[in-house]
Short mmCIF file of C-alpha atoms in Angstrom, two decimals:
data_model
loop_
_atom_site.label_atom_id
_atom_site.label_comp_id
_atom_site.label_asym_id
_atom_site.label_seq_id
_atom_site.Cartn_x
_atom_site.Cartn_y
_atom_site.Cartn_z
CA MET V 24 -116.37 -51.90 205.98
CA SER V 25 -115.15 -48.75 204.31
CA ARG V 26 -111.92 -49.41 202.43
CA ILE V 27 -111.18 -45.67 202.29
CA GLY V 28 -112.18 -45.01 205.90
CA LYS V 29 -109.82 -47.69 207.26
CA LYS V 30 -106.73 -45.85 206.01
CA PRO V 31 -105.35 -43.19 208.38
CA VAL V 32 -104.67 -39.71 206.96
CA ALA V 33 -100.90 -39.23 207.22
CA LEU V 34 -99.69 -35.77 208.20
CA PRO V 35 -96.61 -34.70 206.19
CA ALA V 36 -93.76 -32.72 207.76
CA GLY V 37 -94.82 -29.17 208.60
CA VAL V 38 -98.50 -30.05 209.04
CA THR V 39 -100.14 -30.10 212.47
CA ALA V 40 -103.58 -31.38 213.44
CA ASN V 41 -105.71 -30.46 216.43
CA ILE V 42 -108.86 -32.39 217.38
CA ALA V 43 -111.41 -30.64 219.61
CA GLY V 44 -114.62 -32.67 219.88
CA GLN V 45 -116.04 -33.04 216.35
CA THR V 46 -113.81 -30.31 214.87
CA VAL V 47 -110.48 -31.17 213.24
CA SER V 48 -108.14 -28.21 212.59
CA ILE V 49 -105.26 -28.69 210.13
CA LYS V 50 -102.46 -26.14 209.82
CA GLY V 51 -99.83 -26.31 207.07
CA PRO V 52 -97.44 -24.18 205.02
CA LYS V 53 -100.20 -22.78 202.75
CA GLY V 54 -102.71 -21.98 205.51
CA ALA V 55 -105.18 -23.52 207.94
CA LEU V 56 -108.54 -25.25 207.43
CA GLN V 57 -111.15 -26.80 209.71
CA LEU V 58 -113.51 -29.73 209.24
CA ALA V 59 -116.63 -30.29 211.35
CA LEU V 60 -117.11 -34.05 211.43
CA HIS V 61 -120.51 -35.73 211.32
CA ASP V 62 -121.86 -37.05 214.65
CA ASP V 63 -121.66 -40.67 213.40
CA VAL V 64 -117.82 -40.62 213.22
CA VAL V 65 -115.02 -39.87 215.67
CA ALA V 66 -111.42 -38.76 214.98
CA LYS V 67 -108.28 -39.52 216.97
CA MET V 68 -104.55 -38.91 216.57
CA ASP V 69 -102.45 -42.03 215.98
CA LYS V 70 -98.65 -41.93 215.37
CA GLY V 71 -98.51 -38.74 213.29
CA ALA V 72 -101.75 -39.52 211.46
CA VAL V 73 -105.45 -38.87 211.97
CA GLN V 74 -107.67 -41.95 212.16
CA ILE V 75 -111.43 -41.71 211.49
CA ASP V 76 -113.70 -44.40 212.99
CA PRO V 77 -117.50 -44.91 212.99
CA ARG V 78 -119.27 -44.61 216.37
CA GLU V 79 -121.60 -47.57 215.68
CA ASP V 80 -122.14 -50.07 212.88
CA THR V 81 -124.98 -48.48 210.91
CA LYS V 82 -125.27 -47.85 207.18
CA ARG V 83 -125.18 -44.06 207.68
CA ALA V 84 -122.13 -44.26 209.99
CA ARG V 85 -120.24 -46.35 207.41
CA ALA V 86 -121.15 -43.84 204.66
CA MET V 87 -119.99 -40.87 206.77
CA TRP V 88 -116.80 -42.77 207.73
CA GLY V 89 -115.40 -42.92 204.19
CA MET V 90 -116.65 -39.45 203.27
CA SER V 91 -115.14 -37.82 206.38
CA ARG V 92 -111.79 -39.49 205.74
CA ALA V 93 -111.81 -38.27 202.11
CA LEU V 94 -112.68 -34.70 203.17
CA LEU V 95 -109.88 -34.76 205.75
CA ALA V 96 -107.39 -36.04 203.16
CA ASN V 97 -108.43 -33.19 200.82
CA ILE V 98 -107.80 -30.65 203.60
CA VAL V 99 -104.31 -32.07 204.25
CA THR V 100 -103.54 -31.94 200.50
CA GLY V 101 -104.90 -28.38 200.34
CA VAL V 102 -102.70 -26.98 203.13
CA THR V 103 -99.59 -28.66 201.68
CA LYS V 104 -99.93 -28.44 197.86
CA GLY V 105 -103.19 -26.58 197.19
CA PHE V 106 -105.69 -27.20 194.39
CA GLU V 107 -105.94 -25.82 190.87
CA LYS V 108 -108.59 -25.81 188.12
CA ARG V 109 -107.96 -24.63 184.57
CA LEU V 110 -110.63 -23.21 182.28
CA GLU V 111 -110.32 -22.66 178.53
CA ILE V 112 -112.31 -20.08 176.58
CA THR V 113 -113.19 -20.89 172.95
CA GLY V 114 -114.87 -18.45 170.57
CA VAL V 115 -114.10 -15.45 168.39
CA GLY V 116 -113.67 -12.38 170.61
CA TYR V 117 -114.12 -14.39 173.83
CA ARG V 118 -111.47 -13.48 176.40
CA ALA V 119 -110.77 -12.96 180.10
CA ALA V 120 -108.70 -10.35 181.96
CA LEU V 121 -108.08 -9.42 185.58
CA GLN V 122 -109.26 -5.96 186.66
CA GLY V 123 -108.17 -5.51 190.28
CA LYS V 124 -110.34 -7.80 192.45
CA ASN V 125 -112.61 -8.72 189.52
CA LEU V 126 -112.35 -11.15 186.62
CA GLN V 127 -113.61 -9.45 183.47
CA LEU V 128 -115.07 -11.83 180.88
CA LEU V 129 -116.05 -11.00 177.30
CA LEU V 130 -118.25 -13.92 176.25
CA GLY V 131 -120.22 -12.69 173.25
CA TYR V 132 -122.89 -10.86 175.23
CA SER V 133 -123.73 -7.19 174.67
CA HIS V 134 -122.04 -6.47 178.01
CA GLU V 135 -118.94 -7.69 179.81
CA VAL V 136 -119.35 -10.04 182.76
CA ASN V 137 -117.52 -9.01 185.95
CA TYR V 138 -116.93 -11.81 188.47
CA PRO V 139 -115.72 -10.70 191.94
CA ILE V 140 -112.90 -12.96 193.12
CA PRO V 141 -113.76 -14.48 196.55
CA ASP V 142 -111.31 -14.44 199.49
CA GLY V 143 -108.95 -17.42 199.64
CA ILE V 144 -109.06 -17.92 195.86
CA ALA V 145 -106.36 -16.78 193.42
CA ILE V 146 -107.20 -16.35 189.75
CA VAL V 147 -104.55 -15.89 187.04
CA THR V 148 -105.00 -15.40 183.30
CA PRO V 149 -101.72 -16.48 181.62
CA ARG V 150 -103.38 -16.00 178.21
CA PRO V 151 -106.62 -14.19 177.34
CA THR V 152 -108.26 -17.56 176.61
CA GLU V 153 -107.09 -19.39 179.75
CA ILE V 154 -108.11 -18.99 183.40
CA VAL V 155 -106.26 -20.69 186.28
CA ILE V 156 -108.12 -20.87 189.61
CA SER V 157 -106.16 -21.95 192.70
CA GLY V 158 -106.67 -22.14 196.45
CA ILE V 159 -106.37 -24.44 199.46
CA ASP V 160 -110.05 -25.45 199.72
CA LYS V 161 -110.96 -28.00 197.03
CA GLN V 162 -114.69 -27.32 197.29
CA ARG V 163 -114.35 -23.54 196.89
CA VAL V 164 -111.94 -23.85 193.94
CA GLY V 165 -114.37 -26.19 192.18
CA GLN V 166 -117.35 -23.94 192.99
CA VAL V 167 -115.64 -20.83 191.58
CA ALA V 168 -114.67 -22.74 188.42
CA ALA V 169 -118.26 -23.96 188.00
CA GLU V 170 -119.67 -20.43 188.50
CA ILE V 171 -117.33 -18.99 185.85
CA ARG V 172 -118.17 -21.84 183.45
CA ASP V 173 -121.90 -21.19 183.98
CA PHE V 174 -121.64 -17.72 182.40
CA ARG V 175 -121.26 -19.38 178.97
CA PRO V 176 -121.14 -23.21 179.01
CA PRO V 177 -119.73 -24.80 175.84
CA GLU V 178 -122.34 -25.36 173.14
CA PRO V 179 -122.37 -28.58 171.09
CA TYR V 180 -122.33 -27.13 167.54
CA LYS V 181 -119.18 -25.00 167.39
CA GLY V 182 -117.82 -25.69 170.90
CA LYS V 183 -117.88 -21.98 171.83
CA GLY V 184 -117.90 -21.12 175.53
CA VAL V 185 -115.99 -21.73 178.75
CA LYS V 186 -114.92 -25.32 179.42
CA TYR V 187 -112.65 -27.15 181.83
CA ALA V 188 -109.18 -27.94 180.48
CA GLY V 189 -109.30 -31.44 179.04
CA GLU V 190 -113.13 -31.56 179.00
CA TYR V 191 -114.58 -33.31 175.94
CA ILE V 192 -117.48 -31.50 174.31
CA PHE V 193 -119.80 -33.84 172.42
CA ARG V 194 -120.17 -32.15 169.04
CA LYS V 195 -123.37 -32.30 166.97
CA GLU V 196 -123.71 -32.04 163.22
CA GLY V 197 -125.46 -28.91 161.97
CA LYS V 198 -128.59 -28.71 159.82
CA LYS V 199 -128.48 -30.36 156.41
CA LYS V 200 -130.02 -29.00 153.21
#
């Protein structure tokens, strides 16, 4: 039995859910998102909450049960509060700035890196060495943060590069004489 799947996803005030077949649509104050459920699970409304249940008792159905419930909970959180990832830039001369619909990054290359900001994602640079990515879709926010980090991942000797806020970089000792 899935301990996560058993719990219903409560809908806070101002959030509405609509179930049409295997598609669950959630609408809230920050926007609307949809989730296409796997064929092994079924969703139903139950007293102001959405309950996910497996269709049959197979290993795959139990795995999809907990995962589908977690994805649905993330959608409800996204349309109410939203998600945010913070990136920190470390290195001499490394900085970020917004240029219209692009994020301009100076990361020690001979050229600047321009990253086009996708729809549904908001990027803010409160300081030249900090990037804040926010949106209602947890997967897209995480994907954008990972793509920006991939331009210059932190290196282990001096720690230069783009890292997640709070990420620990395992440091190595340099060469010895």
